[in-house]
mmCIF file of C-alpha atoms and ligand atoms in Angstrom:
data_model
loop_
_atom_site.group_PDB
_atom_site.id
_atom_site.type_symbol
_atom_site.label_atom_id
_atom_site.label_comp_id
_atom_site.label_asym_id
_atom_site.label_seq_id
_atom_site.Cartn_x
_atom_site.Cartn_y
_atom_site.Cartn_z
ATOM 1 C CA MET S 1 -2.252 23.418 0.415
ATOM 2 C CA ARG S 2 -4.503 22.325 3.278
ATOM 3 C CA LYS S 3 -6.737 20.274 1.095
ATOM 4 C CA LEU S 4 -9.967 19.245 2.728
ATOM 5 C CA THR S 5 -9.433 15.713 1.508
ATOM 6 C CA ALA S 6 -6.634 15.527 4.035
ATOM 7 C CA TYR S 7 -9.330 15.578 6.704
ATOM 8 C CA LEU S 8 -10.768 12.364 5.393
ATOM 9 C CA VAL S 9 -7.368 10.731 5.227
ATOM 10 C CA ILE S 10 -6.540 11.926 8.721
ATOM 11 C CA ALA S 11 -9.910 10.760 10.024
ATOM 12 C CA LEU S 12 -9.265 7.343 8.503
ATOM 13 C CA PHE S 13 -5.865 7.071 10.123
ATOM 14 C CA PHE S 14 -7.047 8.388 13.468
ATOM 15 C CA GLY S 15 -10.220 6.377 13.516
ATOM 16 C CA VAL S 16 -9.185 3.062 12.044
ATOM 17 C CA ILE S 17 -5.476 2.393 12.259
ATOM 18 C CA CYS S 18 -4.420 4.707 15.040
ATOM 19 C CA LEU S 19 -1.182 3.337 16.497
ATOM 20 C CA PRO S 20 -1.132 2.519 20.213
ATOM 21 C CA ALA S 21 2.066 4.501 20.578
ATOM 22 C CA PHE S 22 0.295 7.539 19.259
ATOM 23 C CA ILE S 23 -2.540 7.162 21.746
ATOM 24 C CA VAL S 24 0.057 7.442 24.459
ATOM 25 C CA LEU S 25 1.732 10.380 22.786
ATOM 26 C CA ILE S 26 -1.183 12.561 21.802
ATOM 27 C CA ASP S 27 -4.664 12.659 23.289
ATOM 28 C CA PHE S 28 -7.115 15.188 21.910
ATOM 29 C CA SER S 29 -9.673 14.643 24.646
ATOM 30 C CA PRO S 30 -10.362 17.673 26.842
ATOM 31 C CA MET S 31 -8.192 17.761 29.922
ATOM 32 C CA GLU S 32 -6.564 20.216 32.208
ATOM 33 C CA GLN S 33 -3.845 22.502 30.919
ATOM 34 C CA ALA S 34 -0.582 20.667 30.480
ATOM 35 C CA GLU S 35 2.109 21.372 32.978
ATOM 36 C CA GLY S 36 5.313 22.987 31.934
ATOM 37 C CA GLY S 37 5.155 26.541 33.208
ATOM 38 C CA GLU S 38 6.848 29.470 31.554
ATOM 39 C CA THR S 39 9.030 28.614 28.637
ATOM 40 C CA PRO S 40 12.191 30.671 28.249
ATOM 41 C CA GLN S 41 12.087 32.764 25.107
ATOM 42 C CA LYS S 42 15.318 31.251 23.836
ATOM 43 C CA VAL S 43 13.482 28.019 23.022
ATOM 44 C CA TYR S 44 12.061 29.790 19.987
ATOM 45 C CA GLU S 45 15.490 30.173 18.496
ATOM 46 C CA GLN S 46 17.203 27.337 16.709
ATOM 47 C CA ARG S 47 18.018 24.579 19.186
ATOM 48 C CA GLU S 48 17.997 20.842 19.668
ATOM 49 C CA PRO S 49 14.707 19.319 20.908
ATOM 50 C CA GLU S 50 14.646 18.199 24.527
ATOM 51 C CA PRO S 51 13.984 14.527 25.374
ATOM 52 C CA GLY S 52 10.260 13.773 25.171
ATOM 53 C CA GLU S 53 9.412 17.051 23.471
ATOM 54 C CA LEU S 54 7.055 16.914 20.518
ATOM 55 C CA THR S 55 9.008 17.506 17.348
ATOM 56 C CA VAL S 56 8.218 17.886 13.692
ATOM 57 C CA ASN S 57 10.378 16.939 10.715
ATOM 58 C CA VAL S 58 10.381 20.037 8.546
ATOM 59 C CA TRP S 59 11.637 20.202 4.973
ATOM 60 C CA HIS S 60 13.124 23.684 4.528
ATOM 61 C CA HIS S 61 12.516 24.237 0.852
ATOM 62 C CA ARG S 62 14.919 27.157 0.402
ATOM 63 C CA ASP S 63 17.830 25.393 2.135
ATOM 64 C CA ARG S 64 16.740 22.020 0.726
ATOM 65 C CA GLU S 65 17.320 20.458 4.118
ATOM 66 C CA LEU S 66 15.285 18.295 6.501
ATOM 67 C CA ARG S 67 15.413 19.437 10.117
ATOM 68 C CA GLU S 68 13.779 18.000 13.210
ATOM 69 C CA MET S 69 12.397 20.963 15.124
ATOM 70 C CA PRO S 70 10.629 21.368 18.450
ATOM 71 C CA LEU S 71 6.941 21.781 17.600
ATOM 72 C CA GLU S 72 6.566 25.075 19.464
ATOM 73 C CA GLU S 73 9.617 26.607 17.782
ATOM 74 C CA TYR S 74 8.213 25.595 14.415
ATOM 75 C CA VAL S 75 4.775 27.078 15.255
ATOM 76 C CA ALA S 76 6.357 30.459 16.092
ATOM 77 C CA GLY S 77 7.935 30.549 12.625
ATOM 78 C CA VAL S 78 4.595 29.705 11.015
ATOM 79 C CA VAL S 79 2.811 32.517 12.849
ATOM 80 C CA ALA S 80 5.546 34.938 11.753
ATOM 81 C CA ALA S 81 5.094 33.867 8.136
ATOM 82 C CA GLU S 82 1.322 33.494 7.964
ATOM 83 C CA MET S 83 -0.046 36.527 9.875
ATOM 84 C CA PRO S 84 1.103 40.160 10.158
ATOM 85 C CA ALA S 85 2.771 40.636 13.539
ATOM 86 C CA SER S 86 0.984 43.977 13.825
ATOM 87 C CA PHE S 87 -2.238 42.042 14.488
ATOM 88 C CA GLU S 88 -3.714 41.812 17.961
ATOM 89 C CA VAL S 89 -2.209 39.193 20.295
ATOM 90 C CA GLU S 90 -5.474 37.214 20.533
ATOM 91 C CA ALA S 91 -5.513 36.928 16.728
ATOM 92 C CA LEU S 92 -1.882 35.768 16.790
ATOM 93 C CA LYS S 93 -2.860 33.195 19.406
ATOM 94 C CA ALA S 94 -5.669 31.934 17.158
ATOM 95 C CA GLN S 95 -3.146 31.622 14.320
ATOM 96 C CA ALA S 96 -0.712 29.763 16.587
ATOM 97 C CA VAL S 97 -3.418 27.278 17.567
ATOM 98 C CA ILE S 98 -4.472 26.550 13.993
ATOM 99 C CA ALA S 99 -0.838 26.297 12.872
ATOM 100 C CA ARG S 100 -0.240 23.727 15.634
ATOM 101 C CA THR S 101 -3.467 21.892 14.795
ATOM 102 C CA TYR S 102 -2.654 21.714 11.102
ATOM 103 C CA THR S 103 0.892 20.576 11.819
ATOM 104 C CA LEU S 104 -0.122 17.807 14.222
ATOM 105 C CA ALA S 105 -2.782 16.572 11.827
ATOM 106 C CA GLN S 106 -0.118 16.341 9.148
ATOM 107 C CA THR S 107 2.668 14.652 11.121
ATOM 108 C CA LEU S 108 3.441 11.082 10.182
ATOM 109 C CA ILE S 109 3.622 9.899 13.793
ATOM 110 C CA SER S 110 0.040 11.023 14.340
ATOM 111 C CA GLY S 111 -1.150 9.189 11.245
ATOM 112 C CA GLY S 112 -1.063 12.215 8.971
ATOM 113 C CA ARG S 113 -0.008 12.008 5.370
ATOM 114 C CA GLY S 114 3.186 14.052 5.824
ATOM 115 C CA CYS S 115 4.493 16.218 3.015
ATOM 116 C CA ASP S 116 3.955 14.216 -0.144
ATOM 117 C CA HIS S 117 6.633 16.203 -1.971
ATOM 118 C CA HIS S 118 9.239 15.028 0.550
ATOM 119 C CA PRO S 119 8.352 11.576 1.887
ATOM 120 C CA SER S 120 10.428 11.686 5.088
ATOM 121 C CA ALA S 121 9.121 15.131 6.052
ATOM 122 C CA ASP S 122 6.013 15.829 8.103
ATOM 123 C CA ILE S 123 5.630 19.210 6.507
ATOM 124 C CA CYS S 124 7.498 21.618 4.254
ATOM 125 C CA THR S 125 8.017 25.374 4.415
ATOM 126 C CA SER S 126 6.582 26.067 0.970
ATOM 127 C CA GLU S 127 3.367 28.041 1.247
ATOM 128 C CA GLN S 128 2.472 26.693 -2.181
ATOM 129 C CA HIS S 129 2.339 23.208 -0.718
ATOM 130 C CA CYS S 130 2.171 22.853 3.092
ATOM 131 C CA GLN S 131 2.531 25.841 5.393
ATOM 132 C CA ALA S 132 4.653 28.986 5.207
ATOM 133 C CA TRP S 133 7.411 29.300 7.787
ATOM 134 C CA MET S 134 10.249 31.733 8.422
ATOM 135 C CA SER S 135 13.150 31.825 10.818
ATOM 136 C CA ARG S 136 13.452 34.450 13.535
ATOM 137 C CA GLU S 137 16.194 36.139 11.494
ATOM 138 C CA GLU S 138 13.953 36.323 8.429
ATOM 139 C CA ALA S 139 11.091 37.678 10.507
ATOM 140 C CA LEU S 140 13.271 40.360 12.100
ATOM 141 C CA SER S 141 14.607 41.418 8.705
ATOM 142 C CA LYS S 142 11.137 42.415 7.500
ATOM 143 C CA TRP S 143 10.430 44.676 10.468
ATOM 144 C CA SER S 144 11.936 48.048 11.392
ATOM 145 C CA SER S 145 14.439 48.113 14.252
ATOM 146 C CA GLN S 146 11.756 49.744 16.454
ATOM 147 C CA GLN S 147 9.312 46.936 15.693
ATOM 148 C CA GLN S 148 11.650 43.969 15.971
ATOM 149 C CA ASP S 149 11.578 43.230 19.689
ATOM 150 C CA GLN S 150 7.914 44.128 20.110
ATOM 151 C CA TYR S 151 6.744 42.006 17.183
ATOM 152 C CA TRP S 152 8.854 38.945 17.919
ATOM 153 C CA ASN S 153 7.846 39.063 21.586
ATOM 154 C CA LYS S 154 4.171 39.229 20.566
ATOM 155 C CA ILE S 155 4.568 36.120 18.442
ATOM 156 C CA VAL S 156 6.453 34.269 21.156
ATOM 157 C CA SER S 157 3.798 35.238 23.739
ATOM 158 C CA ALA S 158 1.033 34.036 21.422
ATOM 159 C CA VAL S 159 2.764 30.659 21.033
ATOM 160 C CA GLN S 160 3.698 30.318 24.705
ATOM 161 C CA ASP S 161 0.252 31.273 25.940
ATOM 162 C CA THR S 162 -1.371 28.629 23.753
ATOM 163 C CA ARG S 163 1.285 25.966 24.234
ATOM 164 C CA ASP S 164 -0.125 22.517 23.312
ATOM 165 C CA ILE S 165 -3.587 23.902 22.502
ATOM 166 C CA VAL S 166 -5.314 22.580 19.381
ATOM 167 C CA VAL S 167 -8.738 22.796 17.750
ATOM 168 C CA SER S 168 -10.570 19.482 17.698
ATOM 169 C CA TYR S 169 -13.917 18.203 16.542
ATOM 170 C CA GLN S 170 -15.213 14.982 18.083
ATOM 171 C CA GLY S 171 -11.747 14.241 19.376
ATOM 172 C CA GLN S 172 -9.952 14.730 16.057
ATOM 173 C CA PRO S 173 -7.812 17.684 15.022
ATOM 174 C CA VAL S 174 -9.722 19.843 12.570
ATOM 175 C CA ASP S 175 -8.707 20.720 9.054
ATOM 176 C CA ALA S 176 -7.604 24.187 10.138
ATOM 177 C CA VAL S 177 -8.031 26.067 6.870
ATOM 178 C CA PHE S 178 -7.879 29.844 6.897
ATOM 179 C CA HIS S 179 -7.767 32.802 4.550
ATOM 180 C CA SER S 180 -6.867 36.472 4.692
ATOM 181 C CA THR S 181 -10.208 38.259 4.396
ATOM 182 C CA CYS S 182 -13.687 36.860 3.856
ATOM 183 C CA GLY S 183 -15.285 40.159 2.850
ATOM 184 C CA GLY S 184 -18.342 39.853 5.101
ATOM 185 C CA HIS S 185 -19.215 36.157 5.250
ATOM 186 C CA THR S 186 -17.191 32.962 5.245
ATOM 187 C CA ASP S 187 -18.285 30.062 3.072
ATOM 188 C CA ASN S 188 -19.317 26.437 3.485
ATOM 189 C CA SER S 189 -16.444 24.160 2.511
ATOM 190 C CA GLU S 190 -18.586 22.275 -0.006
ATOM 191 C CA GLU S 191 -19.279 25.474 -1.889
ATOM 192 C CA VAL S 192 -15.560 26.045 -2.438
ATOM 193 C CA TRP S 193 -14.256 22.481 -2.546
ATOM 194 C CA SER S 194 -16.225 19.285 -3.020
ATOM 195 C CA ALA S 195 -16.390 17.920 0.529
ATOM 196 C CA SER S 196 -18.614 19.285 3.239
ATOM 197 C CA SER S 197 -17.458 19.500 6.831
ATOM 198 C CA PRO S 198 -19.536 19.901 9.990
ATOM 199 C CA TYR S 199 -17.336 22.694 11.335
ATOM 200 C CA LEU S 200 -16.422 24.499 8.103
ATOM 201 C CA LYS S 201 -19.709 26.326 7.776
ATOM 202 C CA GLY S 202 -20.159 29.856 6.509
ATOM 203 C CA VAL S 203 -20.589 32.441 9.254
ATOM 204 C CA GLU S 204 -21.253 36.164 9.317
ATOM 205 C CA CYS S 205 -18.088 38.217 9.656
ATOM 206 C CA SER S 206 -18.464 41.914 10.288
ATOM 207 C CA TYR S 207 -14.917 42.104 11.643
ATOM 208 C CA CYS S 208 -12.708 42.286 8.541
ATOM 209 C CA SER S 209 -13.794 45.636 7.101
ATOM 210 C CA HIS S 210 -10.377 47.124 8.039
ATOM 211 C CA SER S 211 -8.650 44.752 5.613
ATOM 212 C CA PRO S 212 -7.090 46.347 2.528
ATOM 213 C CA TRP S 213 -8.860 43.587 0.580
ATOM 214 C CA SER S 214 -12.280 44.299 2.050
ATOM 215 C CA LYS S 215 -13.266 45.830 -1.291
ATOM 216 C CA LYS S 216 -11.020 46.045 -4.350
ATOM 217 C CA GLU S 217 -11.535 47.078 -7.939
ATOM 218 C CA THR S 218 -9.577 45.464 -10.750
ATOM 219 C CA THR S 219 -9.946 47.002 -14.196
ATOM 220 C CA TYR S 220 -9.200 45.449 -17.556
ATOM 221 C CA THR S 221 -9.812 46.939 -20.964
ATOM 222 C CA LEU S 222 -12.241 44.894 -23.021
ATOM 223 C CA ARG S 223 -9.364 43.998 -25.312
ATOM 224 C CA GLU S 224 -7.267 42.733 -22.430
ATOM 225 C CA PHE S 225 -10.231 40.736 -21.192
ATOM 226 C CA SER S 226 -10.745 39.386 -24.700
ATOM 227 C CA ASN S 227 -7.125 38.327 -24.928
ATOM 228 C CA LEU S 228 -7.325 36.490 -21.616
ATOM 229 C CA LEU S 229 -10.528 34.711 -22.594
ATOM 230 C CA SER S 230 -9.002 33.702 -25.917
ATOM 231 C CA ARG S 231 -6.856 31.197 -24.029
ATOM 232 C CA PHE S 232 -10.005 29.108 -24.202
ATOM 233 C CA PRO S 233 -10.267 27.927 -27.827
ATOM 234 C CA GLN S 234 -14.060 27.990 -27.906
ATOM 235 C CA ALA S 235 -14.249 31.648 -26.868
ATOM 236 C CA THR S 236 -15.890 34.118 -29.173
ATOM 237 C CA PRO S 237 -13.919 37.335 -29.340
ATOM 238 C CA VAL S 238 -14.855 40.282 -27.176
ATOM 239 C CA THR S 239 -14.675 43.440 -29.206
ATOM 240 C CA THR S 240 -14.558 47.029 -28.160
ATOM 241 C CA SER S 241 -17.774 47.653 -30.085
ATOM 242 C CA ARG S 242 -19.666 44.891 -28.366
ATOM 243 C CA GLY S 243 -19.177 44.168 -24.698
ATOM 244 C CA PRO S 244 -18.792 40.676 -23.300
ATOM 245 C CA SER S 245 -22.014 38.701 -23.068
ATOM 246 C CA PHE S 246 -22.451 37.024 -19.715
ATOM 247 C CA LEU S 247 -25.037 34.333 -20.357
ATOM 248 C CA SER S 248 -25.410 32.775 -16.938
ATOM 249 C CA VAL S 249 -23.981 33.308 -13.521
ATOM 250 C CA ASP S 250 -24.240 30.839 -10.658
ATOM 251 C CA ARG S 251 -23.384 31.973 -7.145
ATOM 252 C CA SER S 252 -23.090 30.390 -3.725
ATOM 253 C CA SER S 253 -25.374 31.447 -0.903
ATOM 254 C CA THR S 254 -22.661 33.914 0.140
ATOM 255 C CA GLU S 255 -22.345 35.486 -3.292
ATOM 256 C CA ARG S 256 -19.170 33.709 -4.308
ATOM 257 C CA LEU S 257 -19.051 33.034 -8.000
ATOM 258 C CA LYS S 258 -19.430 29.317 -8.709
ATOM 259 C CA THR S 259 -19.662 29.334 -12.508
ATOM 260 C CA LEU S 260 -20.309 31.773 -15.281
ATOM 261 C CA GLN S 261 -20.742 31.578 -19.004
ATOM 262 C CA VAL S 262 -19.128 34.406 -20.908
ATOM 263 C CA ASN S 263 -18.686 34.583 -24.673
ATOM 264 C CA ASN S 264 -19.183 30.885 -25.125
ATOM 265 C CA VAL S 265 -16.775 29.908 -22.341
ATOM 266 C CA THR S 266 -17.913 28.326 -19.092
ATOM 267 C CA LEU S 267 -15.581 29.192 -16.232
ATOM 268 C CA THR S 268 -15.640 28.310 -12.574
ATOM 269 C CA GLY S 269 -15.221 31.145 -10.117
ATOM 270 C CA HIS S 270 -11.725 29.848 -9.364
ATOM 271 C CA GLU S 271 -10.815 29.837 -13.045
ATOM 272 C CA LEU S 272 -11.975 33.425 -13.430
ATOM 273 C CA ARG S 273 -10.091 34.409 -10.269
ATOM 274 C CA SER S 274 -6.924 32.792 -11.545
ATOM 275 C CA LEU S 275 -7.335 34.118 -15.101
ATOM 276 C CA LEU S 276 -7.773 37.717 -13.958
ATOM 277 C CA ASN S 277 -5.572 37.509 -10.863
ATOM 278 C CA LEU S 278 -8.464 38.560 -8.629
ATOM 279 C CA PRO S 279 -8.212 38.423 -4.813
ATOM 280 C CA SER S 280 -11.363 36.325 -4.355
ATOM 281 C CA THR S 281 -14.399 34.802 -6.043
ATOM 282 C CA ARG S 282 -16.790 37.208 -4.305
ATOM 283 C CA VAL S 283 -16.805 39.238 -7.466
ATOM 284 C CA SER S 284 -19.167 41.412 -9.445
ATOM 285 C CA TRP S 285 -18.453 43.465 -12.573
ATOM 286 C CA LYS S 286 -19.642 46.261 -14.799
ATOM 287 C CA VAL S 287 -18.671 47.455 -18.261
ATOM 288 C CA HIS S 288 -17.851 51.126 -18.502
ATOM 289 C CA ASN S 289 -16.696 52.618 -21.798
ATOM 290 C CA ASN S 290 -13.975 50.263 -23.022
ATOM 291 C CA ASN S 291 -13.259 48.837 -19.604
ATOM 292 C CA ILE S 292 -14.620 46.019 -17.534
ATOM 293 C CA ILE S 293 -14.337 46.697 -13.819
ATOM 294 C CA PHE S 294 -14.348 43.766 -11.394
ATOM 295 C CA THR S 295 -15.199 44.494 -7.779
ATOM 296 C CA THR S 296 -14.075 41.868 -5.303
ATOM 297 C CA ARG S 297 -14.693 41.497 -1.609
ATOM 298 C CA GLY S 298 -12.139 39.617 0.460
ATOM 299 C CA PHE S 299 -8.920 37.776 -0.297
ATOM 300 C CA GLY S 300 -8.604 34.016 -0.358
ATOM 301 C CA HIS S 301 -10.930 31.024 -0.531
ATOM 302 C CA GLY S 302 -13.225 32.196 2.283
ATOM 303 C CA VAL S 303 -13.389 28.942 4.283
ATOM 304 C CA GLY S 304 -12.497 28.628 7.981
ATOM 305 C CA LEU S 305 -10.791 31.395 9.919
ATOM 306 C CA CYS S 306 -10.784 34.897 8.436
ATOM 307 C CA GLN S 307 -7.454 36.390 9.555
ATOM 308 C CA TYR S 308 -8.481 40.044 9.355
ATOM 309 C CA GLY S 309 -11.750 39.029 11.013
ATOM 310 C CA ALA S 310 -9.766 37.418 13.836
ATOM 311 C CA ASP S 311 -7.874 40.681 14.239
ATOM 312 C CA GLY S 312 -11.151 42.637 14.213
ATOM 313 C CA MET S 313 -12.702 40.332 16.817
ATOM 314 C CA ALA S 314 -9.591 40.681 19.000
ATOM 315 C CA LYS S 315 -9.843 44.490 18.744
ATOM 316 C CA GLN S 316 -13.381 44.164 20.110
ATOM 317 C CA GLY S 317 -12.161 42.156 23.091
ATOM 318 C CA TYR S 318 -12.849 38.579 22.006
ATOM 319 C CA THR S 319 -10.434 35.905 23.169
ATOM 320 C CA TYR S 320 -8.673 33.491 20.849
ATOM 321 C CA GLU S 321 -11.018 30.706 21.961
ATOM 322 C CA GLU S 322 -14.041 32.815 21.047
ATOM 323 C CA ILE S 323 -12.447 33.699 17.714
ATOM 324 C CA LEU S 324 -11.751 30.054 16.867
ATOM 325 C CA LYS S 325 -15.231 28.924 17.916
ATOM 326 C CA HIS S 326 -16.763 31.598 15.693
ATOM 327 C CA TYR S 327 -14.938 30.512 12.541
ATOM 328 C CA TYR S 328 -14.934 26.750 13.225
ATOM 329 C CA GLN S 329 -18.435 25.781 14.280
ATOM 330 C CA GLY S 330 -18.980 23.302 17.114
ATOM 331 C CA VAL S 331 -15.299 22.674 17.830
ATOM 332 C CA GLU S 332 -13.441 22.264 21.090
ATOM 333 C CA ILE S 333 -10.270 24.072 22.071
ATOM 334 C CA THR S 334 -8.296 21.403 23.871
ATOM 335 C CA PRO S 335 -4.794 20.954 25.229
ATOM 336 C CA LEU S 336 -2.781 17.992 24.092
ATOM 337 C CA LYS S 337 -1.783 15.432 26.620
ATOM 338 C CA ARG S 338 1.979 15.542 26.892
ATOM 339 C CA PRO S 339 3.783 12.211 26.865
ATOM 340 C CA ALA S 340 4.594 10.969 30.358
ATOM 341 C CA SER S 341 8.202 11.662 31.214
HETATM 342 ZN ZN1 ZN A 401 4.923 20.106 1.583
HETATM 343 ZN ZN1 ZN A 402 -14.058 38.240 7.550
#
């Protein structure tokens, strides 16, 4: 999902073989707010796209059906699926903008790679692959009857108020990666994936301490830990009489675990996270009696926007533009140019 390599592919398409038709359709250069005025709320319910409206071909993985949807209707469903509706409106706006940015970067008409699981689709609704999405009915079903109108209206407002707005860097849509909670500091992209990016740089985040994943403890018995490590054939057993021996630990500048050697096994931070089902790679541990206790900070890969941090910034009065410019360094928040009608 949202692999950084997509940025390079997108950059290639945008920079080298950008179609003239696309130049007419979408222009990421800064310009005045697109016209259009207030959009009736009903446009966020299932409907046919209007002539000239930007659309996206979405593969709905549960219904196994390809549907062409108005972009803004699709973005509302992404916000509903990707961020708690209880969050502040400015945080929801930030999520709407990055959902739109990610979607446009992925669409085939704009030179994106589309959804490579479904060749005719721009994007799919599987959060394991492209971007989570849910219908209005699904969103309403997860909220109480008191919350339903308030929450859906918040999402619709966030999408309407940012209509056509995207995050760009040097005229190109950014790779709008995000995560739930950074735990105090986001990370450079190259310290999590292989490629570096000028705008995916680690920044201080003192805004996500209200996240339930700000600090978490996960406890395994030494025997359980031993059993998990034994999936690696070269592992020496961990016994209850002798604790695990951590030979070397390599961390990023923001304390994320890069690699460690434990009982003859060398694991990356991601492998340890996956093996132990930990929320993040910002992890430390201690052995106590027959247990090993892992303490993690944050939830997710830690690159790009921190969602709980966005909510925390919004609570302190920051706007969605300020939030986005904090988590994506040196970017511009720009409206798309609508196609001439
Ligand atoms: Zn997909
Ligand atoms: Zn954070």
